[in-house]
């Protein structure tokens, strides 16, 4: 069964600090990878996604993620965080197949990011 | 487009009561999903649907039922509410499944006392 691990439960940073949130997945086949963000009191929104091609993916609000196949990782990065980036971040993966449950997203447990002004 | 809408936003139930969480999308998406979100646990898939009339169980289906009579609507039914069902419930939809972004509704916060 697929699983997704997010290494940090809660990260606290000061504004302008650099951010890297870890995400590892267990599925060995072709995968599609997503990062979603949930701002306080709001629903989940897509930050970025990776299906194929350039392993460095750029998303909204200055976020990027790098897919490293050999490490089964898809870490999220931002060079300089802002107070408005305070949110919970979820990594998600599916197996890329349309059959059965493999097309459904498996979410990590999330990482809360608190940015101090 | 309103996207994905959910009602109610909040609800308190007593143990043993039943209720239906409503979900509607206006994007003509074939795929719809129900998740529950518990603190520190991420999102768990309850049920999903690949089109009108077709539903299937996700990871945590026990205690819930769904139906999909139209493309737009995907209600989630709790028949005998239990404290373990206290959670935030999110409905989502997508055009396709594996390669497509899921669009989420605003959520329903349910407390069972």
mmCIF file of C-alpha atoms in Angstrom:
data_model
loop_
_atom_site.group_PDB
_atom_site.id
_atom_site.type_symbol
_atom_site.label_atom_id
_atom_site.label_comp_id
_atom_site.label_asym_id
_atom_site.label_seq_id
_atom_site.Cartn_x
_atom_site.Cartn_y
_atom_site.Cartn_z
ATOM 1 C CA UNK A 1 0.000 0.000 0.000
ATOM 2 C CA UNK A 2 1.112 3.514 -0.722
ATOM 3 C CA UNK A 3 2.037 5.802 2.128
ATOM 4 C CA UNK A 4 3.235 9.369 2.402
ATOM 5 C CA UNK A 5 5.485 10.652 5.179
ATOM 6 C CA UNK A 6 5.951 14.253 6.137
ATOM 7 C CA UNK A 7 8.900 14.592 8.449
ATOM 8 C CA UNK A 8 7.943 17.632 10.448
ATOM 9 C CA UNK A 9 4.723 18.090 12.354
ATOM 10 C CA UNK A 10 5.269 21.771 13.166
ATOM 11 C CA UNK A 11 7.844 24.180 11.790
ATOM 12 C CA UNK A 12 8.352 27.661 13.221
ATOM 13 C CA UNK A 13 10.295 30.225 11.204
ATOM 14 C CA UNK A 14 10.906 33.936 11.218
ATOM 15 C CA UNK A 15 9.985 36.019 8.200
ATOM 16 C CA UNK A 16 12.583 35.910 5.416
ATOM 17 C CA UNK A 17 13.897 32.529 6.548
ATOM 18 C CA UNK A 18 14.160 29.763 3.982
ATOM 19 C CA UNK A 19 11.748 26.853 4.090
ATOM 20 C CA UNK A 20 12.081 23.203 3.213
ATOM 21 C CA UNK A 21 9.358 20.708 4.083
ATOM 22 C CA UNK A 22 10.116 17.057 3.574
ATOM 23 C CA UNK A 23 7.881 14.517 1.873
ATOM 24 C CA UNK A 24 8.656 10.885 1.135
ATOM 25 C CA UNK A 25 6.390 8.296 -0.444
ATOM 26 C CA UNK A 26 6.508 4.533 -0.547
ATOM 27 C CA UNK A 27 5.074 3.641 -3.974
ATOM 28 C CA UNK A 28 7.654 2.241 -6.367
ATOM 29 C CA UNK A 29 5.867 2.774 -9.665
ATOM 30 C CA UNK A 30 5.046 5.882 -11.625
ATOM 31 C CA UNK A 31 3.664 8.524 -9.317
ATOM 32 C CA UNK A 32 1.931 11.862 -9.512
ATOM 33 C CA UNK A 33 2.835 14.231 -6.702
ATOM 34 C CA UNK A 34 1.028 17.194 -5.218
ATOM 35 C CA UNK A 35 1.445 19.795 -2.513
ATOM 36 C CA UNK A 36 -1.699 21.349 -1.086
ATOM 37 C CA UNK A 37 -1.935 24.236 1.367
ATOM 38 C CA UNK A 38 -4.639 24.939 3.933
ATOM 39 C CA UNK A 39 -4.656 28.485 5.304
ATOM 40 C CA UNK A 40 -6.289 28.928 8.723
ATOM 41 C CA UNK A 41 -10.030 28.391 8.476
ATOM 42 C CA UNK A 42 -9.942 27.702 4.754
ATOM 43 C CA UNK A 43 -10.166 24.694 2.478
ATOM 44 C CA UNK A 44 -7.267 22.991 0.741
ATOM 45 C CA UNK A 45 -5.789 24.613 -2.343
ATOM 46 C CA UNK A 46 -3.275 23.240 -4.795
ATOM 47 C CA UNK A 47 0.226 24.720 -4.510
ATOM 48 C CA UNK A 48 1.930 22.690 -7.205
ATOM 49 C CA UNK A 49 1.996 19.293 -8.868
ATOM 50 C CA UNK A 50 4.417 17.005 -10.665
ATOM 51 C CA UNK A 51 3.550 14.406 -13.274
ATOM 52 C CA UNK A 52 6.631 14.119 -15.465
ATOM 53 C CA UNK A 53 9.430 16.135 -17.067
ATOM 54 C CA UNK A 54 11.559 18.687 -15.235
ATOM 55 C CA UNK A 55 11.834 17.432 -11.654
ATOM 56 C CA UNK A 56 11.935 21.000 -10.337
ATOM 57 C CA UNK A 57 8.384 22.267 -10.268
ATOM 58 C CA UNK A 58 7.331 25.833 -9.599
ATOM 59 C CA UNK A 59 4.014 26.628 -8.020
ATOM 60 C CA UNK A 60 2.067 29.595 -6.781
ATOM 61 C CA UNK A 61 3.285 32.199 -4.278
ATOM 62 C CA UNK A 62 6.978 31.483 -4.874
ATOM 63 C CA UNK A 63 6.892 27.841 -3.818
ATOM 64 C CA UNK A 64 8.785 25.127 -5.634
ATOM 65 C CA UNK A 65 9.339 21.413 -5.154
ATOM 66 C CA UNK A 66 11.943 18.955 -6.351
ATOM 67 C CA UNK A 67 11.159 15.374 -7.283
ATOM 68 C CA UNK A 68 14.064 13.040 -6.546
ATOM 69 C CA UNK A 69 13.056 9.617 -7.809
ATOM 70 C CA UNK A 70 15.994 7.770 -6.243
ATOM 71 C CA UNK A 71 15.049 9.108 -2.821
ATOM 72 C CA UNK A 72 11.264 8.783 -3.269
ATOM 73 C CA UNK A 73 11.066 12.412 -2.193
ATOM 74 C CA UNK A 74 9.174 15.534 -3.193
ATOM 75 C CA UNK A 75 10.328 18.296 -0.864
ATOM 76 C CA UNK A 76 8.694 21.709 -0.842
ATOM 77 C CA UNK A 77 10.858 24.829 -0.722
ATOM 78 C CA UNK A 78 10.558 28.575 -0.533
ATOM 79 C CA UNK A 79 13.592 30.875 -0.372
ATOM 80 C CA UNK A 80 12.022 33.497 1.880
ATOM 81 C CA UNK A 81 8.806 32.945 3.832
ATOM 82 C CA UNK A 82 6.274 35.586 4.768
ATOM 83 C CA UNK A 83 3.853 35.781 7.678
ATOM 84 C CA UNK A 84 1.053 35.061 5.185
ATOM 85 C CA UNK A 85 2.580 31.631 4.507
ATOM 86 C CA UNK A 86 1.396 30.483 7.925
ATOM 87 C CA UNK A 87 -0.694 27.438 7.056
ATOM 88 C CA UNK A 88 -0.741 23.664 7.034
ATOM 89 C CA UNK A 89 0.936 21.963 4.101
ATOM 90 C CA UNK A 90 0.006 18.539 2.803
ATOM 91 C CA UNK A 91 1.941 16.322 0.448
ATOM 92 C CA UNK A 92 -0.163 13.888 -1.595
ATOM 93 C CA UNK A 93 0.600 11.130 -4.068
ATOM 94 C CA UNK A 94 -1.224 8.727 -6.326
ATOM 95 C CA UNK A 95 0.033 5.833 -8.380
ATOM 96 C CA UNK A 96 -0.819 7.275 -11.754
ATOM 97 C CA UNK A 97 -2.994 4.331 -12.699
ATOM 98 C CA UNK A 98 -6.663 4.732 -13.469
ATOM 99 C CA UNK A 99 -7.700 1.353 -12.194
ATOM 100 C CA UNK A 100 -8.974 0.629 -8.724
ATOM 101 C CA UNK A 101 -7.974 2.716 -5.791
ATOM 102 C CA UNK A 102 -4.559 3.579 -7.197
ATOM 103 C CA UNK A 103 -5.952 6.678 -8.830
ATOM 104 C CA UNK A 104 -6.933 8.152 -5.495
ATOM 105 C CA UNK A 105 -4.769 10.572 -3.570
ATOM 106 C CA UNK A 106 -2.937 9.461 -0.449
ATOM 107 C CA UNK A 107 -2.218 12.400 1.857
ATOM 108 C CA UNK A 108 0.555 12.865 4.345
ATOM 109 C CA UNK A 109 -0.328 13.927 7.876
ATOM 110 C CA UNK A 110 0.552 17.534 7.151
ATOM 111 C CA UNK A 111 3.106 20.030 8.410
ATOM 112 C CA UNK A 112 2.006 23.158 10.221
ATOM 113 C CA UNK A 113 4.103 26.172 9.365
ATOM 114 C CA UNK A 114 4.075 29.154 11.701
ATOM 115 C CA UNK A 115 5.890 32.250 10.487
ATOM 116 C CA UNK A 116 6.744 34.865 13.089
ATOM 117 C CA UNK A 117 6.571 38.468 11.887
ATOM 118 C CA UNK B 1 -18.532 29.257 -10.779
ATOM 119 C CA UNK B 2 -19.145 28.537 -7.128
ATOM 120 C CA UNK B 3 -16.830 25.505 -7.300
ATOM 121 C CA UNK B 4 -17.515 22.963 -4.557
ATOM 122 C CA UNK B 5 -20.062 23.945 -1.940
ATOM 123 C CA UNK B 6 -20.867 22.127 1.286
ATOM 124 C CA UNK B 7 -23.637 22.480 3.816
ATOM 125 C CA UNK B 8 -23.867 22.829 6.720
ATOM 126 C CA UNK B 9 -20.681 24.561 7.882
ATOM 127 C CA UNK B 10 -21.080 23.388 11.467
ATOM 128 C CA UNK B 11 -23.230 20.801 13.174
ATOM 129 C CA UNK B 12 -23.507 19.245 16.595
ATOM 130 C CA UNK B 13 -25.133 15.829 16.794
ATOM 131 C CA UNK B 14 -26.072 13.613 19.672
ATOM 132 C CA UNK B 15 -24.906 10.010 19.696
ATOM 133 C CA UNK B 16 -27.211 7.888 17.578
ATOM 134 C CA UNK B 17 -28.632 10.738 15.510
ATOM 135 C CA UNK B 18 -28.336 10.734 11.745
ATOM 136 C CA UNK B 19 -27.593 13.473 9.263
ATOM 137 C CA UNK B 20 -26.635 14.125 5.673
ATOM 138 C CA UNK B 21 -23.742 16.322 4.651
ATOM 139 C CA UNK B 22 -24.449 17.958 1.332
ATOM 140 C CA UNK B 23 -21.897 18.522 -1.424
ATOM 141 C CA UNK B 24 -22.467 20.137 -4.797
ATOM 142 C CA UNK B 25 -20.067 21.060 -7.573
ATOM 143 C CA UNK B 26 -20.779 23.127 -10.656
ATOM 144 C CA UNK B 27 -17.673 22.278 -12.676
ATOM 145 C CA UNK B 28 -19.154 19.212 -14.395
ATOM 146 C CA UNK B 29 -16.512 17.013 -12.789
ATOM 147 C CA UNK B 30 -16.952 13.270 -13.037
ATOM 148 C CA UNK B 31 -15.002 12.433 -9.895
ATOM 149 C CA UNK B 32 -16.079 13.344 -6.401
ATOM 150 C CA UNK B 33 -14.637 12.475 -3.013
ATOM 151 C CA UNK B 34 -15.382 12.663 0.684
ATOM 152 C CA UNK B 35 -12.537 13.046 3.157
ATOM 153 C CA UNK B 36 -12.356 13.450 6.885
ATOM 154 C CA UNK B 37 -9.620 15.476 8.500
ATOM 155 C CA UNK B 38 -8.566 14.813 12.057
ATOM 156 C CA UNK B 39 -5.846 16.839 13.829
ATOM 157 C CA UNK B 40 -2.378 15.533 13.035
ATOM 158 C CA UNK B 41 -3.755 12.777 10.815
ATOM 159 C CA UNK B 42 -4.059 14.416 7.427
ATOM 160 C CA UNK B 43 -6.978 13.571 5.164
ATOM 161 C CA UNK B 44 -8.501 10.125 4.956
ATOM 162 C CA UNK B 45 -10.703 9.117 2.035
ATOM 163 C CA UNK B 46 -14.158 7.931 3.078
ATOM 164 C CA UNK B 47 -15.903 7.321 -0.238
ATOM 165 C CA UNK B 48 -15.445 8.353 -3.811
ATOM 166 C CA UNK B 49 -17.456 8.354 -7.016
ATOM 167 C CA UNK B 50 -16.310 8.113 -10.612
ATOM 168 C CA UNK B 51 -19.623 9.264 -12.047
ATOM 169 C CA UNK B 52 -23.343 9.378 -11.458
ATOM 170 C CA UNK B 53 -24.562 6.058 -10.097
ATOM 171 C CA UNK B 54 -21.070 4.748 -9.285
ATOM 172 C CA UNK B 55 -19.557 4.919 -5.812
ATOM 173 C CA UNK B 56 -16.817 3.022 -4.011
ATOM 174 C CA UNK B 57 -15.284 2.780 -0.570
ATOM 175 C CA UNK B 58 -12.168 4.613 0.423
ATOM 176 C CA UNK B 59 -9.882 4.014 3.373
ATOM 177 C CA UNK B 60 -12.363 4.713 6.204
ATOM 178 C CA UNK B 61 -15.934 3.991 5.008
ATOM 179 C CA UNK B 62 -17.400 2.427 8.167
ATOM 180 C CA UNK B 63 -20.336 4.368 9.580
ATOM 181 C CA UNK B 64 -20.988 6.295 6.374
ATOM 182 C CA UNK B 65 -22.994 5.925 3.210
ATOM 183 C CA UNK B 66 -23.070 7.853 -0.043
ATOM 184 C CA UNK B 67 -25.100 8.132 -3.189
ATOM 185 C CA UNK B 68 -24.528 9.855 -6.506
ATOM 186 C CA UNK B 69 -27.724 10.314 -8.456
ATOM 187 C CA UNK B 70 -26.483 13.337 -10.418
ATOM 188 C CA UNK B 71 -23.114 14.606 -11.626
ATOM 189 C CA UNK B 72 -23.394 17.653 -9.371
ATOM 190 C CA UNK B 73 -24.350 16.165 -5.999
ATOM 191 C CA UNK B 74 -22.568 13.734 -3.715
ATOM 192 C CA UNK B 75 -24.200 13.615 -0.255
ATOM 193 C CA UNK B 76 -22.602 11.802 2.671
ATOM 194 C CA UNK B 77 -24.907 10.115 5.167
ATOM 195 C CA UNK B 78 -24.156 9.321 8.785
ATOM 196 C CA UNK B 79 -26.770 6.886 10.065
ATOM 197 C CA UNK B 80 -25.892 6.420 13.744
ATOM 198 C CA UNK B 81 -23.539 9.155 14.810
ATOM 199 C CA UNK B 82 -20.707 8.184 17.164
ATOM 200 C CA UNK B 83 -18.125 10.364 18.957
ATOM 201 C CA UNK B 84 -15.436 8.840 16.703
ATOM 202 C CA UNK B 85 -17.085 10.648 13.794
ATOM 203 C CA UNK B 86 -16.281 14.045 15.274
ATOM 204 C CA UNK B 87 -14.148 15.540 12.530
ATOM 205 C CA UNK B 88 -13.966 18.047 9.721
ATOM 206 C CA UNK B 89 -15.403 16.688 6.495
ATOM 207 C CA UNK B 90 -14.253 17.864 3.100
ATOM 208 C CA UNK B 91 -15.842 17.162 -0.228
ATOM 209 C CA UNK B 92 -13.708 17.431 -3.366
ATOM 210 C CA UNK B 93 -14.117 16.976 -7.095
ATOM 211 C CA UNK B 94 -11.853 16.557 -10.098
ATOM 212 C CA UNK B 95 -12.210 16.285 -13.846
ATOM 213 C CA UNK B 96 -10.086 13.159 -14.036
ATOM 214 C CA UNK B 97 -8.553 11.100 -11.270
ATOM 215 C CA UNK B 98 -4.849 10.482 -11.371
ATOM 216 C CA UNK B 99 -3.588 13.528 -13.246
ATOM 217 C CA UNK B 100 -6.006 16.177 -12.181
ATOM 218 C CA UNK B 101 -6.147 18.637 -9.347
ATOM 219 C CA UNK B 102 -8.852 18.038 -6.781
ATOM 220 C CA UNK B 103 -10.932 21.068 -5.856
ATOM 221 C CA UNK B 104 -12.055 21.164 -2.266
ATOM 222 C CA UNK B 105 -15.117 22.552 -0.580
ATOM 223 C CA UNK B 106 -14.978 24.702 2.567
ATOM 224 C CA UNK B 107 -15.662 21.793 4.905
ATOM 225 C CA UNK B 108 -18.228 20.802 7.521
ATOM 226 C CA UNK B 109 -17.147 20.723 11.155
ATOM 227 C CA UNK B 110 -19.116 17.985 12.899
ATOM 228 C CA UNK B 111 -19.155 17.323 16.620
ATOM 229 C CA UNK B 112 -20.866 14.258 18.057
ATOM 230 C CA UNK B 113 -21.628 14.429 21.763
#
